[in-house]
Amino acid sequence: MHDTATTFLELGAVLFVLGVLGHLASRVAISPIPLYLLAGLAFGHGGVIPLGASEEFIEIGAEIGVILLLLTLGLEYTAEELLHGLRRQAPAGALDLTLNALPGVVAALVLGWGPLAAVVMGGVTAISSSGIIAKVLGDLGRLGNRETPVVLSVLVLEDLAMAVYLPVLTALLAHHTIARGSLTVAVALGALVLVLYIALKHSEKVTLLVYSARSDRNDEVLLLRSLGLTLFVAGVAQRMQVSAAVGAFLVGIALSGPVAEGAREVLTPLRDLFAAVFFVFFGLQTDPVDIPPALLTASLLAIAGVITKVATGWWAARRAGIATMGRFRAGAALVARGEFSIVIAGLAVAAGVNPRLGPLAACYVLLMAVLGPLAARFVEPTVRTVRNWWRSRRPPEAMTPRDA
């Protein structure tokens, strides 16, 4: 058993290094997420300085980080905006899941891993990382952009689909009967509908649980009650086979008025701390030795994943009447894969589906977690450069007034 002093030494060193990396990222105007992930690789098993005493704390902190990222994202929107977005973007959600699951399914079948592995890999490649995307949008100051509600709607539809997919996958991996698998799915859907109903129809009552307009605002009370409610709902959602992130997001949606603004203010420093821990833990889970053998296949999947996510976001934003640049921003924002993909692959590895599936999924997710923030940051200058190059090659008489 590790002593407390060792834990403090490791945590202090990790947090200080993250602070330095965050400073470097701000100097070059990029998201710090790729640097945090690489730091996780350096601190993980097989890395330069493996951690031992603090790894358990970092794992719990990573879970809290995802919950806080989704809570603060939910605080930016009202229940009515969420419902409107879900109704309007349902076709985009269906296209998103289909297009992005296809590369994983094809890869598993081509590699000869069988249909069960194909179902697993389809989930790994289909689902974007809500945690990473929430952090990137905040870092780049895009939470108020017109295309952000479109991105949010697609993410929520993906998370809702996970409420069905994960129980089904768990049943398949455990070789459950159809009846038992159907019961698991029904319980998950029931819990999801209940939480969503409370968030949409009883927002004012949820708000009163953490804030009373008749009393003076107290930051300490607001922090404790909003965080406590969020963790409780996230735990209930996880226990009912629904994503804890979905539960936290819906709590954010349910909170409205002054409490939403106050909760966002008091939770932001806590969110930034645990979000950084989340990205480090992401890297900790990947052994650098496993990367080279899976790098080629993972790179091909990554290329396909970037194309399909950009196409999905572009089409969804176009349906919402967003201008061209906003369409590309929406597509680039969806590129990152993350926590759900790791969870799905972990379930399959634990069930003994295929020993090569874990390293491939880890390598793929690491690539996409690094490419996602970079794509979101550089999509605008890249599109402008390509557009200017294209215009320069066209003769003046072929240019429209819009091109001029």
Short mmCIF file of C-alpha atoms in Angstrom, two decimals:
data_model
loop_
_atom_site.label_atom_id
_atom_site.label_comp_id
_atom_site.label_asym_id
_atom_site.label_seq_id
_atom_site.Cartn_x
_atom_site.Cartn_y
_atom_site.Cartn_z
CA MET A 1 0.00 0.00 0.00
CA HIS A 2 1.39 3.38 -1.03
CA ASP A 3 1.90 6.05 1.59
CA THR A 4 0.26 9.46 1.49
CA ALA A 5 3.53 11.30 0.90
CA THR A 6 4.18 9.37 -2.32
CA THR A 7 0.66 10.09 -3.56
CA PHE A 8 1.12 13.80 -2.88
CA LEU A 9 4.49 13.81 -4.63
CA GLU A 10 3.08 12.12 -7.75
CA LEU A 11 -0.06 14.27 -7.90
CA GLY A 12 1.92 17.44 -7.35
CA ALA A 13 4.35 16.56 -10.13
CA VAL A 14 1.54 15.63 -12.55
CA LEU A 15 -0.47 18.78 -11.91
CA PHE A 16 2.59 21.03 -12.18
CA VAL A 17 3.58 19.44 -15.50
CA LEU A 18 0.02 19.90 -16.76
CA GLY A 19 0.19 23.56 -15.81
CA VAL A 20 3.40 23.98 -17.81
CA LEU A 21 1.88 22.18 -20.80
CA GLY A 22 -1.27 24.29 -20.58
CA HIS A 23 0.90 27.43 -20.63
CA LEU A 24 2.75 26.19 -23.71
CA ALA A 25 -0.53 25.40 -25.46
CA SER A 26 -1.87 28.89 -24.77
CA ARG A 27 1.32 30.43 -26.15
CA VAL A 28 0.85 28.66 -29.51
CA ALA A 29 -2.96 29.12 -29.45
CA ILE A 30 -4.00 25.44 -29.47
CA SER A 31 -6.06 23.32 -27.12
CA PRO A 32 -3.93 21.73 -24.36
CA ILE A 33 -5.71 18.37 -24.77
CA PRO A 34 -3.13 16.74 -27.12
CA LEU A 35 -0.33 17.70 -24.72
CA TYR A 36 -2.27 16.32 -21.74
CA LEU A 37 -2.77 13.03 -23.61
CA LEU A 38 0.93 12.75 -24.41
CA ALA A 39 1.70 13.46 -20.75
CA GLY A 40 -0.55 10.54 -19.86
CA LEU A 41 1.48 8.31 -22.17
CA ALA A 42 4.68 9.42 -20.44
CA PHE A 43 3.25 8.75 -16.97
CA GLY A 44 1.49 5.48 -17.82
CA HIS A 45 2.57 1.85 -17.76
CA GLY A 46 5.48 1.49 -20.12
CA GLY A 47 6.06 5.24 -20.10
CA VAL A 48 9.06 7.25 -19.00
CA ILE A 49 7.86 7.87 -15.42
CA PRO A 50 5.09 5.37 -14.53
CA LEU A 51 2.77 6.32 -11.69
CA GLY A 52 1.71 3.94 -8.95
CA ALA A 53 0.42 5.58 -5.81
CA SER A 54 -1.82 8.18 -7.44
CA GLU A 55 -3.29 6.12 -10.28
CA GLU A 56 -6.46 5.17 -8.39
CA PHE A 57 -7.16 8.80 -7.48
CA ILE A 58 -6.54 9.87 -11.09
CA GLU A 59 -9.01 7.23 -12.32
CA ILE A 60 -11.79 8.55 -10.06
CA GLY A 61 -10.83 12.12 -10.93
CA ALA A 62 -11.11 11.29 -14.62
CA GLU A 63 -14.70 10.09 -14.16
CA ILE A 64 -15.55 13.28 -12.28
CA GLY A 65 -13.91 15.30 -15.07
CA VAL A 66 -16.23 13.87 -17.73
CA ILE A 67 -19.26 14.51 -15.52
CA LEU A 68 -18.29 18.15 -14.89
CA LEU A 69 -17.53 18.77 -18.56
CA LEU A 70 -20.99 17.57 -19.56
CA LEU A 71 -22.69 19.38 -16.68
CA THR A 72 -21.21 22.74 -17.64
CA LEU A 73 -22.05 22.10 -21.29
CA GLY A 74 -25.66 21.43 -20.31
CA LEU A 75 -25.77 24.68 -18.32
CA GLU A 76 -25.31 26.60 -21.58
CA TYR A 77 -28.70 25.51 -22.96
CA THR A 78 -32.33 25.32 -21.92
CA ALA A 79 -34.59 22.27 -22.06
CA GLU A 80 -36.59 23.83 -24.90
CA GLU A 81 -33.46 24.37 -26.99
CA LEU A 82 -32.44 20.75 -26.41
CA LEU A 83 -35.83 19.36 -27.42
CA HIS A 84 -35.98 21.52 -30.54
CA GLY A 85 -32.46 20.48 -31.55
CA LEU A 86 -33.15 16.77 -31.03
CA ARG A 87 -36.28 16.89 -33.16
CA ARG A 88 -34.58 18.78 -35.95
CA GLN A 89 -31.33 16.82 -35.98
CA ALA A 90 -32.70 13.26 -35.67
CA PRO A 91 -31.86 12.48 -39.35
CA ALA A 92 -28.34 13.82 -38.84
CA GLY A 93 -27.94 11.59 -35.79
CA ALA A 94 -29.00 8.53 -37.77
CA LEU A 95 -26.59 9.41 -40.59
CA ASP A 96 -23.81 10.07 -38.07
CA LEU A 97 -24.14 6.67 -36.41
CA THR A 98 -24.40 4.81 -39.72
CA LEU A 99 -21.49 6.51 -41.49
CA ASN A 100 -19.14 6.36 -38.54
CA ALA A 101 -19.90 2.80 -37.42
CA LEU A 102 -19.24 1.48 -40.92
CA PRO A 103 -15.40 1.80 -40.92
CA GLY A 104 -15.14 -0.11 -37.64
CA VAL A 105 -17.47 -2.86 -38.80
CA VAL A 106 -15.61 -3.25 -42.10
CA ALA A 107 -12.20 -3.28 -40.37
CA ALA A 108 -13.23 -6.06 -37.97
CA LEU A 109 -14.65 -8.20 -40.77
CA VAL A 110 -11.63 -7.65 -43.05
CA LEU A 111 -9.29 -8.61 -40.20
CA GLY A 112 -11.32 -11.79 -39.71
CA TRP A 113 -12.39 -11.03 -36.14
CA GLY A 114 -16.02 -12.08 -36.62
CA PRO A 115 -19.45 -10.42 -36.26
CA LEU A 116 -19.28 -9.80 -32.48
CA ALA A 117 -16.00 -7.91 -32.85
CA ALA A 118 -17.60 -6.01 -35.75
CA VAL A 119 -20.40 -4.84 -33.43
CA VAL A 120 -17.78 -3.71 -30.92
CA MET A 121 -15.59 -1.88 -33.44
CA GLY A 122 -18.66 -0.20 -34.94
CA GLY A 123 -19.35 1.34 -31.54
CA VAL A 124 -15.70 2.33 -31.07
CA THR A 125 -15.57 4.30 -34.33
CA ALA A 126 -19.11 5.72 -34.21
CA ILE A 127 -19.22 7.71 -30.99
CA SER A 128 -17.59 11.10 -30.54
CA SER A 129 -16.12 12.15 -27.20
CA SER A 130 -18.54 14.53 -25.49
CA GLY A 131 -15.92 15.31 -22.85
CA ILE A 132 -13.16 16.29 -25.28
CA ILE A 133 -15.53 18.23 -27.54
CA ALA A 134 -17.01 20.17 -24.61
CA LYS A 135 -13.49 21.15 -23.51
CA VAL A 136 -12.43 22.15 -27.04
CA LEU A 137 -15.51 24.31 -27.64
CA GLY A 138 -14.87 26.09 -24.35
CA ASP A 139 -11.15 26.56 -25.06
CA LEU A 140 -11.86 28.03 -28.49
CA GLY A 141 -14.69 30.27 -27.27
CA ARG A 142 -17.28 28.66 -29.54
CA LEU A 143 -20.03 27.84 -27.03
CA GLY A 144 -22.07 30.76 -28.37
CA ASN A 145 -21.53 29.97 -32.07
CA ARG A 146 -24.54 29.23 -34.27
CA GLU A 147 -23.26 25.77 -35.17
CA THR A 148 -22.66 24.70 -31.55
CA PRO A 149 -26.31 23.69 -30.86
CA VAL A 150 -26.08 21.46 -33.95
CA VAL A 151 -22.94 19.78 -32.59
CA LEU A 152 -24.63 19.44 -29.22
CA SER A 153 -27.72 17.81 -30.72
CA VAL A 154 -25.63 15.22 -32.56
CA LEU A 155 -23.68 14.45 -29.38
CA VAL A 156 -26.86 14.02 -27.34
CA LEU A 157 -28.34 11.73 -29.99
CA GLU A 158 -25.16 9.65 -29.88
CA ASP A 159 -25.32 9.44 -26.09
CA LEU A 160 -28.98 8.45 -26.24
CA ALA A 161 -28.08 5.75 -28.75
CA MET A 162 -25.48 4.52 -26.27
CA ALA A 163 -28.28 3.96 -23.76
CA VAL A 164 -29.53 1.25 -26.12
CA TYR A 165 -26.21 0.05 -27.53
CA LEU A 166 -24.35 -0.58 -24.26
CA PRO A 167 -26.99 -2.87 -22.68
CA VAL A 168 -27.30 -4.78 -25.97
CA LEU A 169 -23.52 -5.14 -26.24
CA THR A 170 -23.24 -6.24 -22.61
CA ALA A 171 -25.89 -8.90 -23.20
CA LEU A 172 -24.13 -10.12 -26.36
CA LEU A 173 -20.75 -10.31 -24.63
CA ALA A 174 -22.23 -12.20 -21.69
CA HIS A 175 -24.22 -14.50 -24.02
CA HIS A 176 -27.48 -13.59 -22.30
CA THR A 177 -30.83 -14.80 -23.54
CA ILE A 178 -32.98 -12.50 -25.67
CA ALA A 179 -35.42 -12.07 -22.77
CA ARG A 180 -32.75 -10.98 -20.30
CA GLY A 181 -31.11 -8.68 -22.84
CA SER A 182 -34.46 -7.07 -23.66
CA LEU A 183 -35.11 -6.48 -19.95
CA THR A 184 -31.74 -4.72 -19.58
CA VAL A 185 -32.50 -2.46 -22.54
CA ALA A 186 -35.99 -1.70 -21.21
CA VAL A 187 -34.63 -0.69 -17.78
CA ALA A 188 -32.00 1.57 -19.38
CA LEU A 189 -34.53 3.25 -21.64
CA GLY A 190 -36.98 3.70 -18.78
CA ALA A 191 -34.35 5.42 -16.64
CA LEU A 192 -33.34 7.63 -19.55
CA VAL A 193 -36.91 8.69 -20.30
CA LEU A 194 -37.51 9.47 -16.62
CA VAL A 195 -34.42 11.69 -16.29
CA LEU A 196 -35.19 13.42 -19.59
CA TYR A 197 -38.82 14.03 -18.53
CA ILE A 198 -37.75 15.59 -15.23
CA ALA A 199 -35.21 17.80 -17.01
CA LEU A 200 -37.77 19.01 -19.56
CA LYS A 201 -40.94 19.29 -17.48
CA HIS A 202 -39.77 20.02 -13.93
CA SER A 203 -36.76 22.28 -14.45
CA GLU A 204 -37.96 24.82 -11.87
CA LYS A 205 -38.26 22.17 -9.15
CA VAL A 206 -34.79 20.84 -9.88
CA THR A 207 -33.45 24.39 -9.70
CA LEU A 208 -34.99 24.87 -6.24
CA LEU A 209 -32.97 21.89 -5.00
CA VAL A 210 -29.75 23.87 -5.38
CA TYR A 211 -30.82 27.51 -5.24
CA SER A 212 -33.44 29.63 -3.52
CA ALA A 213 -34.11 33.13 -4.81
CA ARG A 214 -35.36 34.20 -1.38
CA SER A 215 -31.97 33.74 0.27
CA ASP A 216 -28.65 35.41 -0.47
CA ARG A 217 -26.42 33.52 -2.84
CA ASN A 218 -23.76 31.45 -1.10
CA ASP A 219 -21.06 30.10 -3.40
CA GLU A 220 -20.14 27.29 -1.04
CA VAL A 221 -23.72 26.05 -0.72
CA LEU A 222 -24.32 26.41 -4.46
CA LEU A 223 -21.15 24.46 -5.27
CA LEU A 224 -21.88 21.63 -2.85
CA ARG A 225 -25.54 21.23 -3.79
CA SER A 226 -25.09 21.46 -7.56
CA LEU A 227 -22.10 19.10 -7.55
CA GLY A 228 -23.79 16.71 -5.14
CA LEU A 229 -26.98 16.57 -7.21
CA THR A 230 -25.00 16.01 -10.40
CA LEU A 231 -22.90 13.17 -8.99
CA PHE A 232 -25.99 11.55 -7.50
CA VAL A 233 -27.93 11.65 -10.77
CA ALA A 234 -24.85 10.48 -12.70
CA GLY A 235 -24.51 7.54 -10.31
CA VAL A 236 -28.17 6.60 -10.70
CA ALA A 237 -27.87 6.84 -14.48
CA GLN A 238 -24.75 4.64 -14.47
CA ARG A 239 -26.42 2.08 -12.21
CA MET A 240 -29.38 1.91 -14.61
CA GLN A 241 -27.08 1.20 -17.57
CA VAL A 242 -27.35 4.78 -18.86
CA SER A 243 -24.24 6.90 -19.33
CA ALA A 244 -23.27 8.98 -16.29
CA ALA A 245 -22.35 11.73 -18.75
CA VAL A 246 -25.93 11.81 -20.07
CA GLY A 247 -27.26 12.14 -16.52
CA ALA A 248 -24.87 15.02 -15.78
CA PHE A 249 -25.75 16.76 -19.03
CA LEU A 250 -29.47 16.56 -18.28
CA VAL A 251 -28.91 18.03 -14.81
CA GLY A 252 -27.23 20.99 -16.50
CA ILE A 253 -30.19 21.32 -18.86
CA ALA A 254 -32.64 21.17 -15.95
CA LEU A 255 -30.95 23.98 -14.01
CA SER A 256 -32.14 27.37 -15.25
CA GLY A 257 -32.10 31.06 -14.49
CA PRO A 258 -29.62 32.58 -12.00
CA VAL A 259 -28.63 29.17 -10.64
CA ALA A 260 -27.28 28.08 -14.03
CA GLU A 261 -25.06 31.14 -14.27
CA GLY A 262 -23.93 30.83 -10.64
CA ALA A 263 -23.25 27.09 -10.89
CA ARG A 264 -21.22 27.59 -14.05
CA GLU A 265 -19.11 30.23 -12.31
CA VAL A 266 -18.34 28.21 -9.17
CA LEU A 267 -17.82 24.91 -11.00
CA THR A 268 -15.50 26.14 -13.77
CA PRO A 269 -12.20 25.90 -11.78
CA LEU A 270 -13.18 22.45 -10.51
CA ARG A 271 -14.11 21.37 -14.03
CA ASP A 272 -10.78 22.53 -15.46
CA LEU A 273 -8.85 20.60 -12.78
CA PHE A 274 -10.65 17.29 -13.21
CA ALA A 275 -10.89 17.65 -16.99
CA ALA A 276 -7.10 17.82 -17.16
CA VAL A 277 -6.93 14.71 -14.96
CA PHE A 278 -9.37 12.97 -17.34
CA PHE A 279 -7.12 13.51 -20.35
CA VAL A 280 -4.06 12.33 -18.44
CA PHE A 281 -5.87 9.16 -17.39
CA PHE A 282 -6.79 8.63 -21.02
CA GLY A 283 -3.11 8.47 -21.87
CA LEU A 284 -2.34 6.33 -18.81
CA GLN A 285 -4.57 3.57 -20.20
CA THR A 286 -2.44 3.21 -23.33
CA ASP A 287 0.83 1.30 -23.21
CA PRO A 288 3.23 2.88 -25.76
CA VAL A 289 4.48 -0.61 -26.67
CA ASP A 290 1.04 -1.50 -28.06
CA ILE A 291 0.95 1.44 -30.48
CA PRO A 292 3.40 0.46 -33.30
CA PRO A 293 1.77 -2.89 -34.29
CA ALA A 294 -1.68 -1.28 -34.51
CA LEU A 295 -0.61 2.06 -35.96
CA LEU A 296 -1.25 1.36 -39.67
CA THR A 297 -4.78 0.00 -39.20
CA ALA A 298 -5.59 2.68 -36.63
CA SER A 299 -4.33 5.41 -38.98
CA LEU A 300 -6.54 4.17 -41.82
CA LEU A 301 -9.51 4.10 -39.45
CA ALA A 302 -8.59 7.60 -38.27
CA ILE A 303 -8.57 8.97 -41.82
CA ALA A 304 -11.97 7.42 -42.46
CA GLY A 305 -13.23 8.71 -39.12
CA VAL A 306 -12.20 12.30 -39.85
CA ILE A 307 -13.91 12.22 -43.25
CA THR A 308 -17.17 10.72 -41.97
CA LYS A 309 -17.44 13.05 -38.95
CA VAL A 310 -16.73 16.17 -41.01
CA ALA A 311 -19.32 15.03 -43.56
CA THR A 312 -21.87 14.44 -40.80
CA GLY A 313 -21.31 17.80 -39.13
CA TRP A 314 -21.29 19.65 -42.44
CA TRP A 315 -24.61 18.11 -43.50
CA ALA A 316 -26.25 18.65 -40.11
CA ALA A 317 -25.17 22.31 -40.02
CA ARG A 318 -26.34 22.81 -43.61
CA ARG A 319 -29.81 21.53 -42.65
CA ALA A 320 -29.85 24.12 -39.85
CA GLY A 321 -29.06 26.95 -42.27
CA ILE A 322 -25.49 27.51 -41.04
CA ALA A 323 -23.02 29.23 -43.38
CA THR A 324 -20.18 27.31 -45.04
CA MET A 325 -17.48 28.07 -42.47
CA GLY A 326 -19.81 27.09 -39.62
CA ARG A 327 -20.53 23.78 -41.38
CA PHE A 328 -16.84 22.93 -41.46
CA ARG A 329 -16.43 24.00 -37.83
CA ALA A 330 -19.31 21.70 -36.86
CA GLY A 331 -17.76 18.77 -38.72
CA ALA A 332 -14.30 19.32 -37.26
CA ALA A 333 -15.72 19.64 -33.75
CA LEU A 334 -17.16 16.12 -33.94
CA VAL A 335 -13.89 14.39 -34.90
CA ALA A 336 -12.61 13.48 -31.43
CA ARG A 337 -13.30 10.00 -30.03
CA GLY A 338 -12.81 9.25 -26.38
CA GLU A 339 -14.36 7.84 -23.23
CA PHE A 340 -17.21 5.83 -24.78
CA SER A 341 -14.87 4.15 -27.27
CA ILE A 342 -12.51 3.12 -24.48
CA VAL A 343 -15.40 1.76 -22.39
CA ILE A 344 -16.72 -0.27 -25.34
CA ALA A 345 -13.31 -1.73 -26.15
CA GLY A 346 -12.70 -2.47 -22.47
CA LEU A 347 -15.91 -4.50 -22.23
CA ALA A 348 -14.89 -6.54 -25.28
CA VAL A 349 -11.34 -7.17 -24.04
CA ALA A 350 -12.65 -8.28 -20.63
CA ALA A 351 -15.00 -10.70 -22.39
CA GLY A 352 -12.10 -12.16 -24.42
CA VAL A 353 -13.44 -11.21 -27.86
CA ASN A 354 -10.02 -10.72 -29.49
CA PRO A 355 -6.65 -9.87 -27.91
CA ARG A 356 -5.76 -7.48 -30.77
CA LEU A 357 -8.94 -5.44 -30.40
CA GLY A 358 -7.79 -3.57 -27.30
CA PRO A 359 -4.49 -2.20 -28.69
CA LEU A 360 -6.18 -1.21 -31.99
CA ALA A 361 -8.98 0.62 -30.19
CA ALA A 362 -6.55 2.35 -27.84
CA CYS A 363 -4.30 3.48 -30.69
CA TYR A 364 -7.30 4.67 -32.74
CA VAL A 365 -8.82 6.62 -29.87
CA LEU A 366 -5.49 8.22 -29.00
CA LEU A 367 -5.04 9.35 -32.60
CA MET A 368 -8.58 10.74 -32.77
CA ALA A 369 -8.30 12.40 -29.36
CA VAL A 370 -5.23 14.26 -30.62
CA LEU A 371 -6.59 14.97 -34.12
CA GLY A 372 -9.96 16.23 -32.83
CA PRO A 373 -8.73 19.36 -30.99
CA LEU A 374 -6.22 20.10 -33.76
CA ALA A 375 -8.90 19.79 -36.45
CA ALA A 376 -11.22 22.11 -34.52
CA ARG A 377 -8.44 24.67 -34.07
CA PHE A 378 -7.11 24.71 -37.64
CA VAL A 379 -10.24 24.07 -39.71
CA GLU A 380 -10.91 27.78 -40.33
CA PRO A 381 -7.43 28.76 -41.57
CA THR A 382 -7.28 25.57 -43.65
CA VAL A 383 -10.65 26.23 -45.32
CA ARG A 384 -9.69 29.87 -45.98
CA THR A 385 -6.34 28.83 -47.49
CA VAL A 386 -7.97 26.27 -49.79
CA ARG A 387 -10.68 28.73 -50.77
CA ASN A 388 -8.16 31.45 -51.62
CA TRP A 389 -6.03 28.98 -53.58
CA TRP A 390 -9.09 27.85 -55.54
CA ARG A 391 -10.12 31.42 -56.31
CA SER A 392 -6.60 32.30 -57.46
CA ARG A 393 -6.68 29.48 -60.04
CA ARG A 394 -10.03 30.52 -61.54
CA PRO A 395 -10.05 33.04 -64.39
CA PRO A 396 -11.66 36.39 -63.50
CA GLU A 397 -14.54 35.89 -65.94
CA ALA A 398 -15.49 32.60 -64.18
CA MET A 399 -15.82 34.21 -60.74
CA THR A 400 -19.24 34.97 -59.32
CA PRO A 401 -19.90 38.13 -57.29
CA ARG A 402 -19.72 35.97 -54.15
CA ASP A 403 -16.23 34.77 -55.07
CA ALA A 404 -14.91 38.28 -55.73
#
